[in-house]
mmCIF file of C-alpha atoms and ligand atoms in Angstrom:
data_model
loop_
_atom_site.group_PDB
_atom_site.id
_atom_site.type_symbol
_atom_site.label_atom_id
_atom_site.label_comp_id
_atom_site.label_asym_id
_atom_site.label_seq_id
_atom_site.Cartn_x
_atom_site.Cartn_y
_atom_site.Cartn_z
ATOM 1 C CA MET F 90 -42.396 6.903 19.278
ATOM 2 C CA SER F 91 -45.002 4.868 20.495
ATOM 3 C CA PHE F 92 -46.709 1.720 20.951
ATOM 4 C CA PRO F 93 -48.305 -0.716 18.826
ATOM 5 C CA ILE F 94 -45.111 0.349 16.275
ATOM 6 C CA HIS F 95 -42.126 0.784 19.214
ATOM 7 C CA ARG F 96 -42.223 -2.663 21.330
ATOM 8 C CA PRO F 97 -38.796 -2.902 22.988
ATOM 9 C CA ARG F 98 -39.337 -6.335 24.061
ATOM 10 C CA ARG F 99 -38.705 -7.337 20.216
ATOM 11 C CA LEU F 100 -35.335 -7.637 21.080
ATOM 12 C CA ARG F 101 -35.915 -9.521 24.801
ATOM 13 C CA ILE F 102 -37.726 -12.360 23.688
ATOM 14 C CA ASP F 103 -35.393 -14.523 21.177
ATOM 15 C CA SER F 104 -32.501 -15.738 23.855
ATOM 16 C CA ARG F 105 -29.905 -15.801 20.743
ATOM 17 C CA LEU F 106 -30.969 -11.861 19.838
ATOM 18 C CA ARG F 107 -30.853 -10.900 23.578
ATOM 19 C CA GLN F 108 -26.963 -12.278 23.902
ATOM 20 C CA MET F 109 -26.253 -10.847 20.143
ATOM 21 C CA VAL F 110 -27.408 -7.383 21.488
ATOM 22 C CA GLN F 111 -25.915 -7.502 25.063
ATOM 23 C CA GLN F 112 -23.067 -4.471 25.828
ATOM 24 C CA PHE F 113 -21.204 -5.273 28.218
ATOM 25 C CA VAL F 114 -19.626 -8.735 29.278
ATOM 26 C CA LEU F 115 -17.044 -9.874 31.974
ATOM 27 C CA ARG F 116 -14.184 -11.105 31.476
ATOM 28 C CA PRO F 117 -11.793 -13.213 33.311
ATOM 29 C CA GLU F 118 -8.304 -11.295 32.364
ATOM 30 C CA GLN F 119 -10.135 -7.789 33.996
ATOM 31 C CA LEU F 120 -11.252 -9.808 37.320
ATOM 32 C CA ILE F 121 -8.463 -9.166 40.463
ATOM 33 C CA TYR F 122 -8.556 -11.817 42.868
ATOM 34 C CA PRO F 123 -7.331 -10.452 46.659
ATOM 35 C CA ILE F 124 -5.798 -12.923 48.565
ATOM 36 C CA PHE F 125 -4.095 -12.478 52.395
ATOM 37 C CA VAL F 126 -0.650 -14.041 53.882
ATOM 38 C CA VAL F 127 -0.164 -14.376 57.039
ATOM 39 C CA GLU F 128 3.099 -14.618 58.554
ATOM 40 C CA GLY F 129 3.594 -17.498 61.490
ATOM 41 C CA LEU F 130 0.817 -19.297 60.274
ATOM 42 C CA ALA F 131 0.739 -23.038 60.030
ATOM 43 C CA GLU F 132 -1.926 -24.293 58.498
ATOM 44 C CA PRO F 133 -4.511 -22.372 56.049
ATOM 45 C CA LYS F 134 -7.648 -20.894 57.882
ATOM 46 C CA GLU F 135 -10.764 -19.415 56.672
ATOM 47 C CA ILE F 136 -11.579 -15.986 57.181
ATOM 48 C CA GLY F 137 -14.436 -16.015 59.797
ATOM 49 C CA ALA F 138 -16.808 -13.206 58.192
ATOM 50 C CA MET F 139 -15.632 -14.165 54.660
ATOM 51 C CA PRO F 140 -16.818 -17.315 54.065
ATOM 52 C CA GLY F 141 -14.912 -19.311 51.394
ATOM 53 C CA GLN F 142 -11.705 -16.709 51.849
ATOM 54 C CA TYR F 143 -8.836 -18.095 53.733
ATOM 55 C CA HIS F 144 -5.891 -16.836 55.754
ATOM 56 C CA TRP F 145 -2.475 -18.276 53.830
ATOM 57 C CA PRO F 146 0.888 -19.022 55.571
ATOM 58 C CA VAL F 147 3.754 -17.815 53.391
ATOM 59 C CA ASP F 148 5.312 -20.761 52.414
ATOM 60 C CA ARG F 149 1.928 -21.923 50.913
ATOM 61 C CA ILE F 150 0.579 -18.720 49.259
ATOM 62 C CA ASP F 151 1.179 -20.197 46.010
ATOM 63 C CA GLU F 152 -1.717 -22.653 46.392
ATOM 64 C CA PRO F 153 -4.481 -20.461 45.845
ATOM 65 C CA VAL F 154 -2.756 -18.132 43.016
ATOM 66 C CA LYS F 155 -2.150 -21.629 41.003
ATOM 67 C CA ALA F 156 -5.973 -22.542 41.782
ATOM 68 C CA ALA F 157 -6.719 -19.463 40.965
ATOM 69 C CA MET F 158 -4.959 -19.309 37.631
ATOM 70 C CA ARG F 159 -6.512 -22.552 36.772
ATOM 71 C CA ASP F 160 -9.680 -20.860 36.778
ATOM 72 C CA GLY F 161 -8.367 -18.217 34.032
ATOM 73 C CA ILE F 162 -7.447 -15.556 36.641
ATOM 74 C CA GLY F 163 -4.327 -13.894 36.495
ATOM 75 C CA ALA F 164 -4.012 -11.058 38.950
ATOM 76 C CA PHE F 165 -3.974 -10.745 42.274
ATOM 77 C CA MET F 166 -3.917 -8.521 44.727
ATOM 78 C CA ILE F 167 -1.707 -9.784 47.579
ATOM 79 C CA PHE F 168 -2.059 -8.630 51.441
ATOM 80 C CA GLY F 169 0.529 -9.019 54.454
ATOM 81 C CA VAL F 170 -0.703 -9.888 57.846
ATOM 82 C CA PRO F 171 2.666 -9.719 60.200
ATOM 83 C CA GLU F 172 3.646 -11.345 63.201
ATOM 84 C CA GLN F 173 5.340 -7.928 64.622
ATOM 85 C CA LYS F 174 3.227 -4.874 64.832
ATOM 86 C CA SER F 175 4.595 -1.144 65.988
ATOM 87 C CA ALA F 176 3.856 2.564 65.790
ATOM 88 C CA ASP F 177 5.793 2.958 63.024
ATOM 89 C CA GLY F 178 4.629 -0.590 61.150
ATOM 90 C CA LYS F 179 8.702 -1.036 59.953
ATOM 91 C CA SER F 180 7.298 -4.783 59.273
ATOM 92 C CA ALA F 181 6.092 -3.635 56.531
ATOM 93 C CA ILE F 182 9.587 -3.230 55.040
ATOM 94 C CA GLY F 183 12.365 -4.970 54.119
ATOM 95 C CA GLN F 184 12.913 -8.446 51.848
ATOM 96 C CA ASN F 185 12.151 -10.122 55.079
ATOM 97 C CA SER F 186 8.534 -8.386 55.493
ATOM 98 C CA VAL F 187 5.475 -10.692 54.762
ATOM 99 C CA VAL F 188 4.901 -9.556 51.283
ATOM 100 C CA ALA F 189 7.917 -9.268 50.159
ATOM 101 C CA LYS F 190 8.704 -13.040 51.019
ATOM 102 C CA ALA F 191 5.030 -14.262 49.685
ATOM 103 C CA LEU F 192 5.680 -12.106 45.917
ATOM 104 C CA LYS F 193 8.817 -14.254 45.956
ATOM 105 C CA LYS F 194 7.317 -17.406 46.992
ATOM 106 C CA ILE F 195 4.626 -17.168 44.167
ATOM 107 C CA LYS F 196 7.092 -15.750 41.415
ATOM 108 C CA LYS F 197 9.126 -18.978 41.920
ATOM 109 C CA SER F 198 6.275 -21.383 41.559
ATOM 110 C CA CYS F 199 3.927 -19.302 39.293
ATOM 111 C CA PRO F 200 6.557 -16.638 37.322
ATOM 112 C CA ASP F 201 3.443 -15.869 34.970
ATOM 113 C CA ALA F 202 0.923 -14.479 37.648
ATOM 114 C CA TYR F 203 0.458 -10.608 37.719
ATOM 115 C CA LEU F 204 1.266 -9.179 41.453
ATOM 116 C CA ILE F 205 -0.060 -6.662 42.794
ATOM 117 C CA THR F 206 0.300 -5.005 46.300
ATOM 118 C CA ASP F 207 -1.545 -3.192 48.786
ATOM 119 C CA VAL F 208 0.487 -0.445 50.334
ATOM 120 C CA CYS F 209 -0.568 0.720 53.538
ATOM 121 C CA LEU F 210 0.630 0.696 56.680
ATOM 122 C CA CYS F 211 -2.908 -0.236 58.996
ATOM 123 C CA ALA F 212 -2.231 -4.234 59.185
ATOM 124 C CA TYR F 213 1.240 -3.084 60.390
ATOM 125 C CA THR F 214 0.827 -0.414 62.927
ATOM 126 C CA ASP F 215 -0.110 -1.496 66.253
ATOM 127 C CA HIS F 216 -2.787 1.707 66.186
ATOM 128 C CA GLY F 217 -4.539 -0.120 62.944
ATOM 129 C CA HIS F 218 -4.083 3.554 61.423
ATOM 130 C CA CYS F 219 -3.114 3.906 57.438
ATOM 131 C CA GLY F 220 -0.352 6.177 58.405
ATOM 132 C CA PHE F 221 2.187 7.768 61.503
ATOM 133 C CA VAL F 222 -0.377 8.747 64.135
ATOM 134 C CA SER F 223 0.366 12.140 65.942
ATOM 135 C CA GLU F 224 0.425 12.009 70.234
ATOM 136 C CA ASP F 225 -3.059 12.339 70.446
ATOM 137 C CA GLY F 226 -2.918 8.731 69.107
ATOM 138 C CA ILE F 227 -6.196 9.528 66.840
ATOM 139 C CA THR F 228 -4.818 11.901 64.213
ATOM 140 C CA VAL F 229 -2.947 10.763 61.145
ATOM 141 C CA ASP F 230 0.320 12.558 60.437
ATOM 142 C CA ASN F 231 0.195 13.202 56.666
ATOM 143 C CA ASP F 232 3.464 14.173 55.730
ATOM 144 C CA THR F 233 5.667 12.136 58.236
ATOM 145 C CA SER F 234 4.103 8.581 56.851
ATOM 146 C CA LEU F 235 4.984 9.487 53.205
ATOM 147 C CA ASN F 236 8.456 7.895 53.736
ATOM 148 C CA GLN F 237 7.326 4.574 55.231
ATOM 149 C CA LEU F 238 4.649 4.542 52.623
ATOM 150 C CA ALA F 239 6.895 4.707 49.719
ATOM 151 C CA GLU F 240 9.677 2.682 51.461
ATOM 152 C CA MET F 241 6.947 -0.048 51.357
ATOM 153 C CA ALA F 242 6.150 0.034 47.615
ATOM 154 C CA LEU F 243 10.237 0.243 46.984
ATOM 155 C CA THR F 244 10.040 -3.061 49.206
ATOM 156 C CA HIS F 245 7.254 -4.615 47.115
ATOM 157 C CA ALA F 246 8.625 -3.510 43.989
ATOM 158 C CA ILE F 247 12.331 -5.187 44.916
ATOM 159 C CA ALA F 248 10.455 -8.161 45.824
ATOM 160 C CA GLY F 249 8.872 -8.667 42.114
ATOM 161 C CA ALA F 250 5.639 -7.098 42.323
ATOM 162 C CA ASP F 251 4.199 -6.411 38.859
ATOM 163 C CA MET F 252 2.194 -3.493 40.028
ATOM 164 C CA VAL F 253 1.337 -1.446 43.459
ATOM 165 C CA ALA F 254 -1.795 0.005 45.012
ATOM 166 C CA PRO F 255 -1.651 2.295 47.633
ATOM 167 C CA SER F 256 -4.678 2.206 49.423
ATOM 168 C CA ASP F 257 -3.574 4.593 53.123
ATOM 169 C CA MET F 258 -5.547 8.216 51.190
ATOM 170 C CA MET F 259 -2.503 10.122 52.500
ATOM 171 C CA ASP F 260 -2.279 13.403 50.309
ATOM 172 C CA GLY F 261 0.736 13.222 48.330
ATOM 173 C CA ARG F 262 1.496 9.588 48.081
ATOM 174 C CA ILE F 263 1.329 9.241 44.086
ATOM 175 C CA GLY F 264 4.062 11.240 44.022
ATOM 176 C CA ALA F 265 6.293 9.915 46.655
ATOM 177 C CA LEU F 266 5.607 6.591 45.541
ATOM 178 C CA ARG F 267 6.575 7.456 41.915
ATOM 179 C CA ARG F 268 9.741 9.272 42.817
ATOM 180 C CA ARG F 269 10.967 6.744 44.961
ATOM 181 C CA LEU F 270 10.059 4.014 42.846
ATOM 182 C CA ASP F 271 11.737 6.102 39.509
ATOM 183 C CA GLU F 272 14.732 6.549 41.890
ATOM 184 C CA ASN F 273 15.377 2.997 41.903
ATOM 185 C CA GLY F 274 14.850 1.940 38.480
ATOM 186 C CA PHE F 275 11.344 1.056 38.800
ATOM 187 C CA CYS F 276 9.943 3.847 36.166
ATOM 188 C CA ASN F 277 7.958 0.955 34.361
ATOM 189 C CA LEU F 278 6.101 -0.162 37.678
ATOM 190 C CA PRO F 279 2.486 0.695 37.556
ATOM 191 C CA ILE F 280 0.845 2.611 40.082
ATOM 192 C CA MET F 281 -2.699 1.592 40.630
ATOM 193 C CA SER F 282 -4.337 4.164 43.289
ATOM 194 C CA TYR F 283 -7.125 3.356 45.602
ATOM 195 C CA SER F 284 -7.918 7.008 44.515
ATOM 196 C CA ALA F 285 -11.891 7.576 45.651
ATOM 197 C CA LYS F 286 -11.679 5.407 48.606
ATOM 198 C CA TYR F 287 -14.513 6.488 51.173
ATOM 199 C CA ALA F 288 -14.140 5.437 54.659
ATOM 200 C CA SER F 289 -16.982 2.352 54.267
ATOM 201 C CA SER F 290 -18.366 0.130 57.148
ATOM 202 C CA PHE F 291 -18.432 -2.297 54.466
ATOM 203 C CA TYR F 292 -14.840 -2.703 54.757
ATOM 204 C CA GLY F 293 -15.983 -4.516 58.075
ATOM 205 C CA PRO F 294 -15.161 -8.514 57.748
ATOM 206 C CA PHE F 295 -11.575 -7.358 55.756
ATOM 207 C CA ARG F 296 -10.868 -5.747 58.573
ATOM 208 C CA GLU F 297 -11.203 -9.183 60.672
ATOM 209 C CA ALA F 298 -9.134 -10.520 57.636
ATOM 210 C CA ALA F 299 -6.221 -8.267 58.216
ATOM 211 C CA GLY F 300 -6.414 -7.593 61.991
ATOM 212 C CA SER F 301 -6.635 -3.547 61.103
ATOM 213 C CA ALA F 302 -9.372 -2.259 62.530
ATOM 214 C CA PRO F 303 -7.906 1.111 64.084
ATOM 215 C CA GLY F 304 -7.673 0.846 68.324
ATOM 216 C CA LYS F 305 -8.959 4.261 68.923
ATOM 217 C CA GLY F 306 -10.993 6.495 66.559
ATOM 218 C CA ASP F 307 -11.845 6.152 62.892
ATOM 219 C CA ARG F 308 -10.603 6.320 59.113
ATOM 220 C CA ARG F 309 -12.274 9.126 58.682
ATOM 221 C CA GLY F 310 -9.911 11.682 58.798
ATOM 222 C CA TYR F 311 -8.576 10.345 55.707
ATOM 223 C CA GLN F 312 -10.863 8.449 53.760
ATOM 224 C CA MET F 313 -13.939 9.947 52.493
ATOM 225 C CA ASP F 314 -17.068 10.951 53.820
ATOM 226 C CA PRO F 315 -20.125 9.020 51.839
ATOM 227 C CA ALA F 316 -22.369 12.153 51.707
ATOM 228 C CA VAL F 317 -19.384 13.806 49.453
ATOM 229 C CA ILE F 318 -18.950 13.012 45.510
ATOM 230 C CA ARG F 319 -16.970 16.323 44.846
ATOM 231 C CA ASP F 320 -13.742 15.165 46.561
ATOM 232 C CA ALA F 321 -13.339 11.809 43.926
ATOM 233 C CA GLU F 322 -13.057 14.154 41.183
ATOM 234 C CA LEU F 323 -10.025 15.878 42.958
ATOM 235 C CA GLU F 324 -8.664 12.889 44.320
ATOM 236 C CA MET F 325 -8.105 11.112 40.919
ATOM 237 C CA ARG F 326 -7.343 14.664 39.442
ATOM 238 C CA LEU F 327 -4.486 15.098 41.782
ATOM 239 C CA ASP F 328 -3.750 11.084 41.845
ATOM 240 C CA LEU F 329 -3.206 11.515 38.126
ATOM 241 C CA GLU F 330 -0.863 14.666 38.153
ATOM 242 C CA GLU F 331 1.094 12.547 40.457
ATOM 243 C CA GLY F 332 1.436 9.679 38.172
ATOM 244 C CA ALA F 333 -1.195 7.065 38.936
ATOM 245 C CA ASP F 334 -1.734 4.766 36.214
ATOM 246 C CA ILE F 335 -5.007 3.580 37.110
ATOM 247 C CA LEU F 336 -7.284 4.633 39.239
ATOM 248 C CA MET F 337 -10.061 2.666 41.737
ATOM 249 C CA VAL F 338 -12.886 3.537 43.266
ATOM 250 C CA LYS F 339 -13.929 1.720 46.378
ATOM 251 C CA PRO F 340 -16.524 -0.044 47.835
ATOM 252 C CA GLY F 341 -17.949 -1.049 44.412
ATOM 253 C CA LEU F 342 -22.128 -1.212 44.267
ATOM 254 C CA PRO F 343 -22.839 1.902 46.385
ATOM 255 C CA TYR F 344 -20.400 3.621 44.807
ATOM 256 C CA LEU F 345 -21.261 3.543 41.075
ATOM 257 C CA ASP F 346 -22.215 7.100 40.749
ATOM 258 C CA VAL F 347 -18.597 7.560 41.665
ATOM 259 C CA VAL F 348 -17.128 4.888 39.022
ATOM 260 C CA LYS F 349 -19.483 6.672 36.001
ATOM 261 C CA THR F 350 -18.004 9.775 37.154
ATOM 262 C CA ALA F 351 -14.116 8.946 36.990
ATOM 263 C CA LYS F 352 -15.160 7.317 33.440
ATOM 264 C CA ASP F 353 -16.893 9.920 31.864
ATOM 265 C CA LEU F 354 -14.199 12.449 33.341
ATOM 266 C CA PHE F 355 -10.586 10.650 32.908
ATOM 267 C CA SER F 356 -9.444 8.773 29.920
ATOM 268 C CA CYS F 357 -7.262 6.494 31.804
ATOM 269 C CA PRO F 358 -8.251 2.450 33.030
ATOM 270 C CA ILE F 359 -10.863 2.526 35.824
ATOM 271 C CA ALA F 360 -10.999 -0.254 38.325
ATOM 272 C CA VAL F 361 -13.358 -0.282 41.457
ATOM 273 C CA TYR F 362 -13.120 -2.855 44.208
ATOM 274 C CA GLN F 363 -16.075 -4.829 45.055
ATOM 275 C CA VAL F 364 -15.217 -4.927 48.485
ATOM 276 C CA SER F 365 -15.396 -7.653 51.702
ATOM 277 C CA GLY F 366 -18.620 -6.258 53.131
ATOM 278 C CA GLU F 367 -20.282 -6.532 49.705
ATOM 279 C CA TYR F 368 -18.865 -9.867 49.397
ATOM 280 C CA SER F 369 -20.135 -10.771 52.731
ATOM 281 C CA MET F 370 -23.337 -10.247 52.556
ATOM 282 C CA ILE F 371 -24.560 -11.867 49.070
ATOM 283 C CA LYS F 372 -22.348 -15.022 50.958
ATOM 284 C CA ALA F 373 -24.960 -14.842 54.117
ATOM 285 C CA ALA F 374 -27.738 -13.889 52.138
ATOM 286 C CA ALA F 375 -27.176 -16.768 49.856
ATOM 287 C CA ALA F 376 -26.141 -19.152 52.442
ATOM 288 C CA ARG F 377 -29.707 -18.940 53.764
ATOM 289 C CA GLY F 378 -31.134 -19.461 50.492
ATOM 290 C CA TRP F 379 -32.167 -16.301 50.303
ATOM 291 C CA VAL F 380 -30.730 -15.025 46.652
ATOM 292 C CA ASP F 381 -29.029 -16.601 44.143
ATOM 293 C CA GLU F 382 -25.147 -16.357 44.702
ATOM 294 C CA GLU F 383 -23.575 -16.757 41.061
ATOM 295 C CA LYS F 384 -26.558 -14.895 39.776
ATOM 296 C CA VAL F 385 -26.571 -11.934 42.252
ATOM 297 C CA ALA F 386 -22.821 -11.887 42.416
ATOM 298 C CA MET F 387 -22.759 -11.472 38.304
ATOM 299 C CA GLU F 388 -25.418 -8.907 38.422
ATOM 300 C CA SER F 389 -23.399 -7.086 40.638
ATOM 301 C CA LEU F 390 -20.455 -7.383 38.902
ATOM 302 C CA ILE F 391 -21.928 -6.804 35.268
ATOM 303 C CA SER F 392 -23.201 -3.662 37.070
ATOM 304 C CA MET F 393 -19.670 -2.364 37.979
ATOM 305 C CA LYS F 394 -19.353 -2.894 34.123
ATOM 306 C CA ARG F 395 -21.836 -0.638 33.102
ATOM 307 C CA ALA F 396 -21.010 2.025 35.174
ATOM 308 C CA GLY F 397 -17.730 1.988 33.443
ATOM 309 C CA ALA F 398 -15.178 -0.075 35.253
ATOM 310 C CA ASP F 399 -12.406 -1.942 33.415
ATOM 311 C CA LEU F 400 -11.286 -3.938 35.946
ATOM 312 C CA ILE F 401 -12.744 -5.432 39.005
ATOM 313 C CA LEU F 402 -11.167 -6.506 42.404
ATOM 314 C CA THR F 403 -13.673 -9.095 43.492
ATOM 315 C CA TYR F 404 -13.452 -12.043 46.374
ATOM 316 C CA PHE F 405 -15.401 -13.727 43.586
ATOM 317 C CA ALA F 406 -12.704 -13.800 40.979
ATOM 318 C CA PRO F 407 -12.442 -17.486 40.370
ATOM 319 C CA GLN F 408 -15.730 -18.572 41.305
ATOM 320 C CA VAL F 409 -16.932 -16.253 38.429
ATOM 321 C CA ALA F 410 -13.880 -17.140 36.110
ATOM 322 C CA ARG F 411 -15.257 -20.880 36.520
ATOM 323 C CA SER F 412 -18.894 -19.763 35.898
ATOM 324 C CA LEU F 413 -18.111 -17.653 32.713
ATOM 325 C CA LYS F 414 -16.214 -20.830 31.289
ATOM 326 C CA GLY F 415 -19.509 -22.571 31.837
ATOM 327 C CA GLY F 416 -18.331 -24.431 35.043
ATOM 328 C CA ARG F 417 -20.525 -24.603 38.036
ATOM 329 C CA PHE F 418 -20.347 -21.558 40.681
ATOM 330 C CA ALA F 419 -19.083 -23.433 43.522
HETATM 331 C C1 PBG K 628 -6.329 -1.139 53.768
HETATM 332 C C2 PBG K 628 -7.549 -1.572 52.907
HETATM 333 C C3 PBG K 628 -8.660 -1.964 53.418
HETATM 334 C C4 PBG K 628 -9.171 -2.523 51.936
HETATM 335 C C5 PBG K 628 -8.397 -2.719 51.268
HETATM 336 N N1 PBG K 628 -7.191 -1.687 51.830
HETATM 337 C C6 PBG K 628 -9.129 -1.482 54.633
HETATM 338 C C7 PBG K 628 -8.964 -0.019 54.806
HETATM 339 O O1 PBG K 628 -9.222 0.752 54.207
HETATM 340 O O2 PBG K 628 -9.831 -0.071 56.319
HETATM 341 C C8 PBG K 628 -10.674 -3.128 52.127
HETATM 342 C C9 PBG K 628 -10.476 -4.296 51.374
HETATM 343 C C10 PBG K 628 -12.015 -4.980 51.646
HETATM 344 O O3 PBG K 628 -13.222 -4.626 52.619
HETATM 345 O O4 PBG K 628 -12.753 -6.144 51.404
HETATM 346 N N2 PBG K 628 -6.073 0.519 53.985
#
């Protein structure tokens, strides 16, 4: 097994052969584009920490969807930013909530768009935590939060969501959502669980985008510790038992070992979220001419495929889809 009989370069020298032996491909059908809908906004507004991504008013939220669909993207993750915040995040509930209005708007003008909603209270609570907070203002109370999260998922289902994606990291939330959905006739609505969601500083730009940074404390009491992998297996197993259909790992690039673990252990589809910080770092370095934006973005995404991701949530989705069609990566 040695040189000169073996020359691994033989398969690399001819570009046609290189293509023939590729093992992983990115397909636009596997990309999910996260979009932000903001209540009470008059005009679209670029998000400072996420160049190229926008806050959209409810009555224009179909515009980024239409544009991305022209590029070949069919699936969207919708994040709502409400006008009203309260301790219990009640503006997340009901058909007048920002996401419910956005779902109806998009379904009307783009009936084929596949709409997934983020189910979490952090953008709706005045304290910025993902569930109800106890008297100390810091500890998140798991069990009392579950009902509100289930109501939020039901709100989205009634408004026309095709899938719900809980990202709050409360224990038992998948079961709570599954039961509430089933009781109300939505037994065929899939749940994609943000199962292995780490307490990550890579969410920094998103918190500006969603206005969801916690006022006091941080999310380490419910999101996972970056120094631990054993919880990832446990969280994913529990979520599957409670009825999750798709498991997600988040963030992406710094957690590819977790994606690989998920792929090896479970047979359901695995999603990975290339989060805001990953996006903004590439944009920032590219803006300075330090890296090639298209190449670095594509290489990051193909590494996620290699690790075992079936679906990828990425703010680069429309650009990548254009690029895959042979167009320019703008
Ligand atoms: C809500 C939520 C967050 C993200 C997705 N859903 C932020 C957080 O947990 O603080 C992050 C997405 C991104 O950074 O792109 N809980």
